[in-house]
Short mmCIF file of C-alpha atoms and ligand atoms in Angstrom, two decimals:
data_model
loop_
_atom_site.label_atom_id
_atom_site.label_comp_id
_atom_site.label_asym_id
_atom_site.label_seq_id
_atom_site.Cartn_x
_atom_site.Cartn_y
_atom_site.Cartn_z
CA MET O 55 -55.18 -8.84 -6.78
CA SER O 56 -51.83 -7.50 -5.82
CA GLY O 57 -49.44 -8.44 -3.98
CA VAL O 58 -49.31 -5.05 -2.17
CA PHE O 59 -53.65 -4.86 -1.78
CA ALA O 60 -53.04 -8.68 -0.08
CA ASP O 61 -50.77 -6.98 2.66
CA VAL O 62 -53.58 -3.67 2.90
CA GLN O 63 -56.17 -6.05 3.11
CA ALA O 64 -54.91 -8.17 5.79
CA LEU O 65 -53.62 -5.02 7.88
CA VAL O 66 -57.59 -4.02 7.71
CA GLU O 67 -59.02 -6.94 8.72
CA GLU O 68 -57.20 -7.07 10.99
CA LEU O 69 -57.37 -3.47 12.55
CA GLY O 70 -61.37 -3.91 12.24
CA ARG O 71 -61.48 -6.74 14.40
CA THR O 72 -59.87 -4.90 17.22
CA VAL O 73 -59.67 -1.67 17.79
CA VAL O 74 -62.34 -0.84 15.46
CA SER O 75 -64.97 -3.32 16.37
CA GLU O 76 -63.99 -3.06 20.08
CA TYR O 77 -64.78 0.29 20.27
CA ALA O 78 -67.56 0.62 17.84
CA SER O 79 -70.30 -0.10 20.77
CA ASP O 80 -69.09 3.19 22.76
CA VAL O 81 -68.46 5.47 19.48
CA ASP O 82 -72.52 4.28 19.03
CA GLU O 83 -73.46 4.85 22.54
CA LYS O 84 -71.95 8.45 23.68
CA ALA O 85 -71.59 9.46 18.85
CA ARG O 86 -68.25 10.37 19.44
CA PHE O 87 -65.52 10.32 17.19
CA PRO O 88 -63.75 7.23 16.68
CA SER O 89 -60.38 8.25 17.27
CA GLU O 90 -59.13 4.84 18.52
CA ALA O 91 -59.62 3.39 15.19
CA PHE O 92 -58.87 6.92 12.86
CA GLU O 93 -54.88 6.74 15.03
CA ALA O 94 -54.54 3.21 13.55
CA PHE O 95 -55.71 4.25 10.17
CA LYS O 96 -53.62 6.90 10.83
CA ALA O 97 -49.82 5.29 12.00
CA ASN O 98 -50.93 2.51 8.35
CA LYS O 99 -51.24 5.54 5.63
CA LEU O 100 -54.48 3.62 5.02
CA LEU O 101 -56.27 7.50 4.99
CA SER O 102 -53.72 7.73 1.62
CA ALA O 103 -54.84 4.57 0.36
CA TYR O 104 -56.04 5.67 -2.99
CA VAL O 105 -52.97 8.30 -3.37
CA PRO O 106 -51.13 7.09 -6.32
CA GLU O 107 -47.97 5.76 -5.18
CA LYS O 108 -45.81 8.53 -7.23
CA PHE O 109 -47.29 11.07 -4.80
CA GLY O 110 -46.28 8.00 -1.64
CA GLY O 111 -49.82 6.50 -1.53
CA HIS O 112 -50.71 2.80 -1.67
CA GLY O 113 -51.74 3.91 -5.11
CA LEU O 114 -54.67 1.35 -4.57
CA SER O 115 -57.86 0.64 -7.90
CA ILE O 116 -61.32 1.53 -7.05
CA SER O 117 -62.49 -2.01 -6.48
CA GLU O 118 -59.98 -2.26 -3.85
CA LEU O 119 -60.28 0.58 -2.23
CA CYS O 120 -64.35 0.18 -2.11
CA LYS O 121 -63.04 -3.43 -0.96
CA LEU O 122 -61.75 -1.54 2.34
CA CYS O 123 -65.04 -0.14 2.33
CA GLU O 124 -66.68 -3.52 3.20
CA ILE O 125 -64.35 -4.99 5.12
CA LEU O 126 -64.68 -1.92 8.07
CA GLY O 127 -68.65 -1.55 7.46
CA ALA O 128 -69.21 -5.06 8.93
CA TYR O 129 -67.03 -4.03 12.33
CA CYS O 130 -68.19 -0.27 12.57
CA ALA O 131 -70.64 1.39 10.07
CA SER O 132 -70.00 5.11 11.11
CA THR O 133 -66.27 3.96 11.00
CA ALA O 134 -66.90 2.56 7.93
CA MET O 135 -68.64 5.93 6.34
CA ILE O 136 -66.13 8.23 7.66
CA TYR O 137 -63.84 6.36 5.92
CA ALA O 138 -65.66 5.94 3.02
CA MET O 139 -66.65 9.91 2.58
CA HIS O 140 -62.60 11.03 3.63
CA GLN O 141 -61.65 8.26 0.42
CA ILE O 142 -64.61 10.13 -1.78
CA GLN O 143 -62.80 13.38 -1.29
CA VAL O 144 -59.74 11.64 -2.09
CA ALA O 145 -60.79 10.92 -4.80
CA CYS O 146 -61.76 13.98 -6.08
CA LEU O 147 -58.61 15.72 -5.47
CA VAL O 148 -56.82 12.25 -7.50
CA HIS O 149 -58.96 12.82 -10.54
CA HIS O 150 -59.01 16.10 -10.65
CA GLY O 151 -56.85 18.22 -8.48
CA GLN O 152 -53.20 16.58 -10.88
CA THR O 153 -52.91 19.23 -13.16
CA SER O 154 -52.42 21.49 -10.43
CA SER O 155 -48.99 22.09 -8.77
CA TRP O 156 -50.83 22.80 -5.77
CA PHE O 157 -52.64 19.69 -5.54
CA GLN O 158 -49.90 17.68 -6.60
CA GLN O 159 -48.54 19.40 -3.03
CA TYR O 160 -51.43 18.84 -0.67
CA LEU O 161 -51.93 15.17 -1.83
CA ARG O 162 -47.58 14.88 -1.24
CA ASP O 163 -48.70 16.07 2.29
CA LEU O 164 -51.83 14.31 2.57
CA VAL O 165 -49.50 11.20 2.85
CA GLU O 166 -47.32 12.23 4.53
CA LYS O 167 -49.40 14.07 7.41
CA GLN O 168 -52.49 11.40 6.60
CA PHE O 169 -55.14 14.51 6.64
CA LEU O 170 -58.60 13.54 7.06
CA LEU O 171 -61.03 15.64 4.53
CA ALA O 172 -64.39 16.24 5.20
CA SER O 173 -67.50 17.74 2.54
CA ALA O 174 -69.47 20.33 3.06
CA THR O 175 -72.12 19.83 0.22
CA THR O 176 -74.94 19.79 1.43
CA GLU O 177 -76.27 23.84 2.09
CA LEU O 178 -80.07 25.42 4.03
CA GLY O 179 -82.35 25.96 1.29
CA VAL O 180 -81.25 23.50 -1.37
CA GLY O 181 -81.11 20.14 1.11
CA GLY O 182 -79.01 17.34 -1.17
CA ASP O 183 -79.52 18.88 -4.44
CA LEU O 184 -75.60 18.73 -5.03
CA ARG O 185 -76.04 20.42 -7.87
CA SER O 186 -77.55 23.94 -6.48
CA SER O 187 -75.47 26.16 -4.04
CA VAL O 188 -76.64 29.00 -2.39
CA CYS O 189 -73.33 30.49 -1.09
CA ALA O 190 -71.10 32.01 -3.25
CA ILE O 191 -66.52 32.33 -3.17
CA GLU O 192 -65.96 35.76 -2.60
CA LYS O 193 -62.04 36.45 -4.84
CA ASN O 194 -60.07 38.63 -3.80
CA GLY O 195 -57.36 38.80 -6.11
CA ASP O 196 -55.40 35.88 -4.83
CA SER O 197 -57.49 34.87 -2.04
CA PHE O 198 -60.63 34.44 -1.13
CA VAL O 199 -63.87 34.17 1.52
CA LEU O 200 -65.62 31.08 1.27
CA ASN O 201 -69.61 31.06 4.01
CA LYS O 202 -71.92 28.52 3.81
CA GLN O 203 -74.83 27.26 5.88
CA ALA O 204 -74.32 23.50 6.32
CA PRO O 205 -77.33 21.51 8.52
CA VAL O 206 -74.56 18.58 8.23
CA ILE O 207 -71.04 17.87 7.90
CA SER O 208 -70.15 15.02 9.45
CA TYR O 209 -67.01 14.37 11.85
CA ALA O 210 -65.70 18.01 10.75
CA LEU O 211 -63.95 19.21 13.82
CA ASP O 212 -61.69 16.42 13.48
CA ALA O 213 -60.63 16.47 10.08
CA ASP O 214 -58.02 18.39 8.84
CA ALA O 215 -59.58 19.87 6.24
CA ILE O 216 -63.07 20.40 4.32
CA LEU O 217 -64.10 20.29 0.85
CA VAL O 218 -66.83 22.34 0.23
CA THR O 219 -69.26 23.42 -2.60
CA CYS O 220 -70.48 27.23 -3.98
CA ARG O 221 -71.42 28.57 -7.07
CA ALA O 222 -67.65 30.10 -9.10
CA HIS O 223 -68.35 33.62 -8.01
CA ALA O 224 -71.10 36.19 -7.12
CA ASP O 225 -73.23 36.11 -9.91
CA ALA O 226 -73.13 32.68 -10.71
CA PRO O 227 -76.46 31.17 -11.22
CA ALA O 228 -76.59 28.41 -8.55
CA SER O 229 -75.81 24.94 -10.72
CA ASP O 230 -72.05 26.76 -11.91
CA GLN O 231 -70.34 25.77 -9.18
CA VAL O 232 -67.60 25.01 -8.32
CA HIS O 233 -65.37 22.47 -5.28
CA VAL O 234 -63.18 24.03 -2.96
CA LEU O 235 -60.61 22.50 -0.07
CA VAL O 236 -60.37 24.85 3.02
CA LYS O 237 -57.80 24.38 6.32
CA LYS O 238 -59.66 23.76 9.90
CA GLU O 239 -56.92 26.70 10.78
CA ASP O 240 -58.46 28.60 8.02
CA CYS O 241 -62.17 28.13 9.20
CA SER O 242 -64.25 28.55 12.14
CA PHE O 243 -67.61 26.59 12.98
CA ALA O 244 -70.78 27.82 14.55
CA GLU O 245 -73.27 24.67 15.51
CA ILE O 246 -76.10 25.36 14.68
CA ALA O 247 -77.58 21.89 14.65
CA GLY O 248 -76.89 18.71 16.74
CA TRP O 249 -76.12 14.76 15.81
CA ASP O 250 -77.97 13.14 18.57
CA THR O 251 -79.47 10.17 15.74
CA LEU O 252 -80.52 7.17 15.11
CA GLY O 253 -77.61 5.60 13.37
CA PHE O 254 -74.64 6.95 12.14
CA ARG O 255 -74.00 8.14 15.58
CA GLY O 256 -69.93 7.74 15.08
CA THR O 257 -70.00 10.05 12.09
CA CYS O 258 -70.77 13.52 14.30
CA SER O 259 -72.07 15.04 11.32
CA SER O 260 -73.44 18.10 13.32
CA GLY O 261 -74.41 21.72 10.87
CA TYR O 262 -72.85 24.10 12.00
CA GLU O 263 -72.04 28.23 9.88
CA LEU O 264 -69.08 28.00 8.03
CA LYS O 265 -66.31 31.07 7.80
CA SER O 266 -63.91 29.82 5.81
CA LYS O 267 -60.26 31.75 3.40
CA GLY O 268 -57.70 30.39 1.77
CA HIS O 269 -56.09 31.23 -1.93
CA CYS O 270 -57.41 30.83 -4.92
CA ASP O 271 -55.06 27.67 -5.56
CA GLN O 272 -57.06 25.96 -3.23
CA ILE O 273 -60.03 26.15 -5.67
CA ILE O 274 -59.97 22.39 -7.57
CA PRO O 275 -58.87 23.55 -11.12
CA ALA O 276 -62.43 21.58 -12.57
CA PRO O 277 -66.12 21.85 -12.93
CA PHE O 278 -67.61 20.44 -9.94
CA VAL O 279 -70.36 18.96 -12.42
CA ASP O 280 -67.19 17.34 -14.20
CA ILE O 281 -66.08 16.60 -10.69
CA LEU O 282 -69.61 15.21 -9.60
CA ALA O 283 -70.01 13.20 -12.72
CA GLN O 284 -66.41 11.32 -12.79
CA THR O 285 -65.99 11.19 -9.57
CA MET O 286 -67.99 12.03 -6.55
CA HIS O 287 -70.96 10.60 -7.28
CA PRO O 288 -69.57 7.12 -8.86
CA VAL O 289 -67.49 6.93 -6.13
CA SER O 290 -70.13 7.62 -3.06
CA HIS O 291 -72.10 5.41 -4.28
CA LEU O 292 -69.98 2.46 -4.45
CA THR O 293 -67.61 3.60 -1.80
CA TRP O 294 -70.98 3.29 0.35
CA GLY O 295 -72.58 0.50 -1.19
CA SER O 296 -69.67 -1.74 -0.64
CA LEU O 297 -69.48 -0.44 3.98
CA TRP O 298 -73.83 -1.18 3.68
CA THR O 299 -72.62 -4.82 1.93
CA GLY O 300 -70.24 -4.82 4.77
CA LEU O 301 -73.23 -4.09 7.57
CA ALA O 302 -75.27 -6.87 5.95
CA SER O 303 -72.71 -9.78 6.22
CA ASP O 304 -72.08 -9.26 9.79
CA SER O 305 -75.73 -8.99 10.17
CA VAL O 306 -76.22 -12.70 8.58
CA HIS O 307 -73.00 -13.77 10.03
CA ARG O 308 -75.09 -13.29 13.48
CA ALA O 309 -77.99 -14.26 12.39
CA ARG O 310 -75.43 -17.64 11.05
CA GLN O 311 -73.46 -17.89 14.50
CA ALA O 312 -77.85 -18.15 15.93
CA VAL O 313 -78.68 -20.74 13.74
CA ARG O 314 -75.75 -23.18 14.07
CA HIS O 315 -76.48 -22.68 17.88
CA ALA O 316 -79.84 -24.38 17.77
CA HIS O 317 -78.58 -27.14 15.20
CA LYS O 318 -76.20 -28.26 17.34
CA ARG O 319 -79.11 -28.31 20.24
CA ASN O 320 -80.74 -30.27 17.97
CA PRO O 321 -78.48 -32.04 15.14
CA ASN O 322 -81.09 -34.44 14.21
CA ALA O 323 -83.62 -31.86 12.93
CA PRO O 324 -81.97 -28.78 10.53
CA PRO O 325 -84.20 -25.12 12.83
CA VAL O 326 -86.63 -23.90 10.62
CA SER O 327 -84.24 -20.29 10.54
CA SER O 328 -81.85 -22.29 8.13
CA LEU O 329 -84.12 -21.81 5.81
CA ARG O 330 -84.39 -17.98 6.88
CA LEU O 331 -80.64 -18.66 6.77
CA SER O 332 -79.91 -19.77 3.49
CA GLU O 333 -83.05 -17.20 2.69
CA VAL O 334 -81.82 -13.76 3.78
CA ASP O 335 -77.92 -15.38 2.27
CA GLU O 336 -79.61 -14.86 -0.77
CA GLN O 337 -80.92 -11.40 -0.50
CA LEU O 338 -76.67 -10.66 0.40
CA PHE O 339 -75.99 -12.38 -2.56
CA SER O 340 -77.86 -9.91 -4.63
CA MET O 341 -77.00 -7.23 -3.23
CA ARG O 342 -73.04 -7.52 -3.21
CA SER O 343 -73.66 -8.84 -6.93
CA GLY O 344 -75.23 -5.29 -7.81
CA LEU O 345 -72.28 -3.61 -6.34
CA TYR O 346 -69.85 -6.00 -7.66
CA ARG O 347 -71.02 -5.27 -11.13
CA GLU O 348 -70.97 -1.61 -10.91
CA ILE O 349 -67.57 -1.32 -9.24
CA GLU O 350 -65.90 -3.24 -12.97
CA GLU O 351 -68.15 -0.45 -14.71
CA TYR O 352 -66.78 2.23 -13.12
CA LYS O 353 -63.31 0.24 -12.95
CA THR O 354 -63.55 -0.14 -17.00
CA LEU O 355 -65.03 3.80 -17.78
CA LEU O 356 -61.48 5.19 -15.30
CA ALA O 357 -59.52 3.30 -17.38
CA GLU O 358 -60.77 4.03 -21.12
CA GLY O 359 -60.54 7.72 -20.11
CA ASN O 360 -63.64 9.07 -21.77
CA PRO O 361 -64.52 11.98 -19.53
CA ASP O 362 -68.13 11.82 -21.41
CA ALA O 363 -69.30 7.90 -20.57
CA PHE O 364 -69.57 8.73 -16.68
CA SER O 365 -72.98 11.14 -17.50
CA ASN O 366 -74.58 8.29 -19.85
CA PHE O 367 -77.08 8.53 -18.65
CA GLY O 368 -77.70 4.76 -18.74
CA PHE O 369 -74.34 4.31 -16.29
CA SER O 370 -75.68 7.29 -14.20
CA ILE O 371 -79.02 5.26 -13.58
CA ARG O 372 -77.13 2.36 -12.60
CA THR O 373 -75.15 3.92 -10.34
CA ASN O 374 -77.83 4.88 -8.31
CA ASN O 375 -79.59 1.59 -8.36
CA VAL O 376 -76.37 0.68 -6.74
CA LYS O 377 -77.11 3.35 -3.59
CA LEU O 378 -81.31 2.65 -4.22
CA ARG O 379 -80.77 -1.17 -3.70
CA CYS O 380 -78.25 -1.51 -1.33
CA SER O 381 -79.74 1.14 1.26
CA GLU O 382 -83.32 -0.47 0.93
CA MET O 383 -81.59 -4.22 0.78
CA LEU O 384 -80.12 -3.62 3.90
CA VAL O 385 -82.76 -2.41 5.66
CA ASP O 386 -84.32 -5.68 4.33
CA ILE O 387 -81.10 -8.04 5.41
CA VAL O 388 -80.89 -6.47 8.99
CA GLY O 389 -84.47 -7.32 10.01
CA ARG O 390 -84.48 -10.41 8.32
CA ALA O 391 -81.86 -11.32 10.72
CA LEU O 392 -83.16 -9.77 13.31
CA MET O 393 -86.07 -11.93 13.02
CA ILE O 394 -83.86 -15.06 12.40
CA VAL O 395 -81.45 -14.00 15.84
CA GLY O 396 -84.89 -13.38 17.50
CA ILE O 397 -84.13 -11.96 21.45
CA MET O 398 -80.51 -12.54 21.40
CA GLY O 399 -80.90 -10.14 18.29
CA TYR O 400 -83.03 -7.91 20.05
CA LYS O 401 -80.86 -7.20 22.81
CA ASN O 402 -78.67 -4.70 22.85
CA ASP O 403 -76.12 -6.38 25.55
CA SER O 404 -75.80 -9.27 23.50
CA PRO O 405 -73.11 -10.75 21.64
CA LEU O 406 -75.63 -11.13 18.69
CA SER O 407 -76.97 -8.25 19.29
CA LEU O 408 -78.82 -6.30 15.74
CA GLY O 409 -79.35 -2.94 17.72
CA ARG O 410 -76.68 -0.77 16.49
CA HIS O 411 -77.18 -2.74 12.76
CA ILE O 412 -80.68 -1.65 12.12
CA ARG O 413 -80.31 1.86 13.41
CA ASP O 414 -77.09 2.05 10.92
CA ALA O 415 -79.17 0.22 8.06
CA TYR O 416 -82.11 3.09 8.21
CA GLY O 417 -79.42 5.83 7.75
CA ALA O 418 -78.75 4.48 4.27
CA ALA O 419 -82.05 5.38 2.08
CA ILE O 420 -82.10 8.68 4.47
CA MET O 421 -78.67 10.20 3.09
CA VAL O 422 -79.42 11.69 0.25
CA ASN O 423 -82.78 10.67 0.01
CA ASN O 424 -83.47 7.60 -2.03
CA ASP O 425 -86.71 9.45 -3.49
CA ARG O 426 -84.65 12.26 -4.17
CA ILE O 427 -82.44 9.77 -6.56
CA ARG O 428 -85.24 7.94 -7.81
CA GLY O 429 -86.42 11.40 -8.95
CA HIS O 430 -83.53 11.74 -11.12
CA ASN O 431 -83.50 7.64 -12.22
CA ALA O 432 -87.21 8.57 -13.20
CA THR O 433 -86.61 11.54 -15.90
CA MET O 434 -83.59 9.38 -17.14
CA GLN O 435 -85.76 6.41 -17.86
CA ILE O 436 -88.01 8.18 -20.01
CA ALA O 437 -85.24 8.39 -22.72
CA MET O 438 -83.71 5.09 -22.85
CA ARG O 439 -84.74 3.07 -25.60
CA GLU O 440 -82.75 0.42 -25.43
CA ARG O 441 -82.91 -2.86 -23.36
CA SER O 442 -80.75 -3.18 -19.96
CA MET G 295 -80.44 24.50 -41.67
CA TYR G 296 -81.40 22.54 -38.56
CA SER G 297 -80.50 24.80 -36.11
CA ASP G 298 -83.10 26.96 -36.87
CA LYS G 299 -85.24 23.94 -36.18
CA ILE G 300 -83.88 23.32 -32.55
CA LYS G 301 -83.71 26.59 -31.64
CA GLU G 302 -87.79 26.09 -32.40
CA ILE G 303 -87.44 22.92 -29.55
CA LEU G 304 -85.58 24.45 -27.33
CA ALA G 305 -87.85 28.19 -26.82
CA GLN G 306 -90.77 25.26 -26.64
CA HIS G 307 -89.55 22.53 -24.69
CA GLY G 308 -86.05 23.80 -22.99
CA LYS G 309 -87.43 25.86 -20.40
CA LEU G 310 -84.24 27.69 -20.35
CA SER G 311 -83.96 31.14 -18.10
CA LEU G 312 -82.51 33.17 -21.40
CA ASP G 313 -84.06 33.69 -24.59
CA VAL G 314 -82.85 31.42 -26.76
CA ASN G 315 -82.23 34.03 -29.77
CA THR G 316 -79.75 35.41 -27.54
CA LEU G 317 -77.86 32.26 -27.97
CA THR G 318 -75.24 30.91 -30.12
CA ASP G 319 -74.67 27.82 -31.69
CA THR G 320 -72.00 26.98 -29.20
CA SER G 321 -73.22 28.76 -25.70
CA ASN G 322 -73.36 26.13 -22.68
CA LEU G 323 -77.17 25.01 -22.68
CA TYR G 324 -76.70 23.74 -19.37
CA ASP G 325 -75.28 27.59 -18.01
CA ALA G 326 -79.16 28.99 -19.28
CA GLY G 327 -80.79 26.96 -16.90
CA LEU G 328 -81.52 23.30 -19.46
CA THR G 329 -82.68 21.41 -15.86
CA SER G 330 -82.26 16.95 -17.16
CA LEU G 331 -86.24 16.82 -17.26
CA ALA G 332 -85.91 20.02 -19.86
CA THR G 333 -83.50 17.53 -21.62
CA VAL G 334 -85.32 15.16 -22.00
CA ASN G 335 -88.17 16.78 -23.71
CA VAL G 336 -85.80 18.42 -26.07
CA MET G 337 -84.80 15.39 -26.72
CA LEU G 338 -88.83 14.09 -27.07
CA ALA G 339 -89.83 16.80 -29.43
CA ILE G 340 -86.58 16.11 -31.45
CA GLU G 341 -87.28 12.35 -32.27
CA ASP G 342 -91.27 13.66 -33.44
CA THR G 343 -89.50 16.46 -35.06
CA PHE G 344 -86.64 14.44 -37.73
CA ASP G 345 -88.11 11.15 -36.98
CA VAL G 346 -85.03 9.92 -35.61
CA GLU G 347 -83.84 7.88 -32.73
CA PHE G 348 -81.13 8.84 -29.98
CA ALA G 349 -79.30 5.78 -29.05
CA ASP G 350 -78.80 5.07 -25.25
CA SER G 351 -74.98 5.63 -25.61
CA MET G 352 -75.92 9.68 -26.83
CA LEU G 353 -77.18 10.30 -24.23
CA ASN G 354 -75.16 12.39 -22.24
CA ARG G 355 -74.29 15.73 -21.42
CA LYS G 356 -71.57 16.66 -24.35
CA THR G 357 -75.19 15.77 -26.60
CA PHE G 358 -76.79 18.20 -25.13
CA GLN G 359 -74.43 20.58 -24.85
CA SER G 360 -75.00 23.13 -27.38
CA ILE G 361 -77.55 24.35 -30.70
CA ASP G 362 -73.91 23.24 -32.34
CA ALA G 363 -73.60 19.87 -30.57
CA LEU G 364 -77.13 18.88 -30.58
CA VAL G 365 -76.67 19.47 -35.03
CA GLU G 366 -73.87 17.33 -34.76
CA ALA G 367 -75.52 15.29 -32.82
CA LEU G 368 -78.54 15.16 -35.22
CA GLU G 369 -76.62 14.73 -38.78
CA GLU G 370 -74.94 11.30 -37.33
CA LEU G 371 -79.20 10.41 -36.45
CA THR G 372 -79.63 11.23 -40.24
CA ALA G 373 -76.63 9.57 -41.67
CA SER G 374 -77.07 6.18 -41.18
C1 FAD X 261 -74.65 9.87 8.19
C2 FAD X 261 -74.82 10.94 7.53
C3 FAD X 261 -74.10 11.53 7.05
C4 FAD X 261 -74.07 12.86 6.56
N1 FAD X 261 -72.74 13.39 6.09
C5 FAD X 261 -72.77 14.97 5.64
C6 FAD X 261 -71.59 16.19 5.03
O1 FAD X 261 -70.44 14.81 5.27
N2 FAD X 261 -72.10 16.52 3.81
C7 FAD X 261 -72.80 17.04 3.54
O2 FAD X 261 -72.84 18.13 2.87
N3 FAD X 261 -74.05 16.53 3.92
C8 FAD X 261 -73.97 15.11 5.09
N4 FAD X 261 -75.15 14.12 4.89
C9 FAD X 261 -76.13 15.25 4.52
C10 FAD X 261 -77.36 14.38 3.04
O3 FAD X 261 -75.70 14.60 1.56
C11 FAD X 261 -78.25 14.84 2.41
O4 FAD X 261 -77.97 16.53 2.99
C12 FAD X 261 -79.69 15.15 3.73
O5 FAD X 261 -79.77 13.51 3.88
C13 FAD X 261 -80.51 15.41 2.93
O6 FAD X 261 -81.06 14.75 1.72
P1 FAD X 261 -82.02 15.04 1.05
O7 FAD X 261 -81.90 16.35 0.64
O8 FAD X 261 -82.24 14.37 -0.47
O9 FAD X 261 -83.52 15.07 1.49
P2 FAD X 261 -84.26 15.30 2.52
O10 FAD X 261 -84.14 16.10 3.57
O11 FAD X 261 -84.40 14.45 3.65
O12 FAD X 261 -86.16 14.92 2.21
C14 FAD X 261 -86.84 14.73 2.47
C15 FAD X 261 -88.26 15.25 1.42
O13 FAD X 261 -88.43 15.82 0.56
C16 FAD X 261 -88.36 14.61 -0.92
N5 FAD X 261 -87.30 14.95 -1.96
C17 FAD X 261 -85.92 15.74 -1.61
N6 FAD X 261 -85.75 16.27 -2.49
C18 FAD X 261 -86.41 16.08 -3.84
C19 FAD X 261 -86.69 14.97 -5.90
N7 FAD X 261 -85.45 16.55 -5.73
N8 FAD X 261 -87.01 14.81 -5.58
C20 FAD X 261 -88.33 14.15 -4.97
N9 FAD X 261 -88.23 13.98 -3.75
C21 FAD X 261 -87.27 14.61 -3.45
C22 FAD X 261 -87.69 13.21 -0.23
O14 FAD X 261 -87.31 12.09 -0.88
C23 FAD X 261 -87.63 13.48 1.18
O15 FAD X 261 -89.51 12.86 1.62
C24 FAD X 261 -75.57 13.46 5.67
C25 FAD X 261 -75.68 12.11 5.87
C26 FAD X 261 -76.47 11.44 6.69
C27 FAD X 261 -77.92 11.16 7.14
#
């Protein structure tokens, strides 16, 4: 761990304990953007944590970035999810935009102005299938027009730019896609769906008919299929898995507080719930171990720099496994923690409440449906031969 | 010599949106509509036809990108 990262980590812990945690309930209750937390992140330049130092960012590694998501996930999963989703988009620019002078300048501006980036991949008619688009970019000389029916765009109205997937031209097949950055000031949003959900309420993920325009320099200079394989797919699952692990660890933490309390009341006989606590901690251990292993594998692949390695079936399956296992273990862990804490966890107004945790937990498997992902794995499994 | 046989396999298992005969050896098969399920079926057919086994490390987009890429993979497998 670099000295710089130790400072960043301590700072994020501190912000988590204070501003993030302080507003978590209000953000959840009102389904509103966690503006206090993001003002603090911006003031501390945390939105450019993954931007290389040569552009003025912190230049954190993927494992360091994931650690920040994990820390935030323990205090407010919505705040952590927004932070993660923003960093996924930043990673797309960092990994695939640097050959363009426009994106080099954009990264410098992002550091200076702490732009918040949102994402519009999901589309009416194709759902969470990232590899298909209905809408197409319409180029006219150097400029373009891009309109998309996007049923879910998290924090669209609080973002400074949105990265949109679309077909590369009017005649392109659904899978021939590009990834385009559109600036907030060049967009109009007509709401087509609201966001009154069970969990992840603070992500404010309403749906919009998005109309935008821009300069053709704003198209990331790489086919989207490569951006997805090398960056968006792994970074999404690893940062999401990290914040879910943070959420799970806070649930276990609350369970531990309840067990300790029970133990103090009757110090001569450990409470039955202490056994359950040990058990749920084993689950958390497994969740975190699988995640960390994949973060390390991805970090190694990034260092090796062989672009073909990212589309390898084995790596894709393992990345998907992180999403599948972490999202399902999360529900299991929070549920077990609730059984341990009991009535004080079931109450919304108790300090050990797990209400928000359990509602957020159920969102993980929905967010790109697990069965869709498992379906991809099922196909690739048939081709795999070696023992893993 | 491999390429004719591979074309046959692609015609049978590739479920491409284009006629295989309109493809050149370097045409991008994904652009021609090759899906991941079709990729696996093409791979299994190549294994059966040529009595080879694809190593897991070869299972990536590049290997199935074009007829040329498949020929190259096959040459590698039959050489060993
Ligand atoms: C908190 C949250 C934030 C989000 N933020 C954004 C955002 O910022 N931008 C954005 O673009 N999107 C966002 N999304 C949307 C998300 O990316 C998915 O598009 C959405 O969850 C729908 O997923 P889906 O299409 O995979 O499944 P659904 O449409 O929910 O799936 C419905 C059913 O169809 C099945 N199914 C669908 N396809 C297949 C398949 N191929 N194989 C097997 N089964 C299948 C599923 O198993 C399921 O039973 C967000 C979602 C959530 C929950």
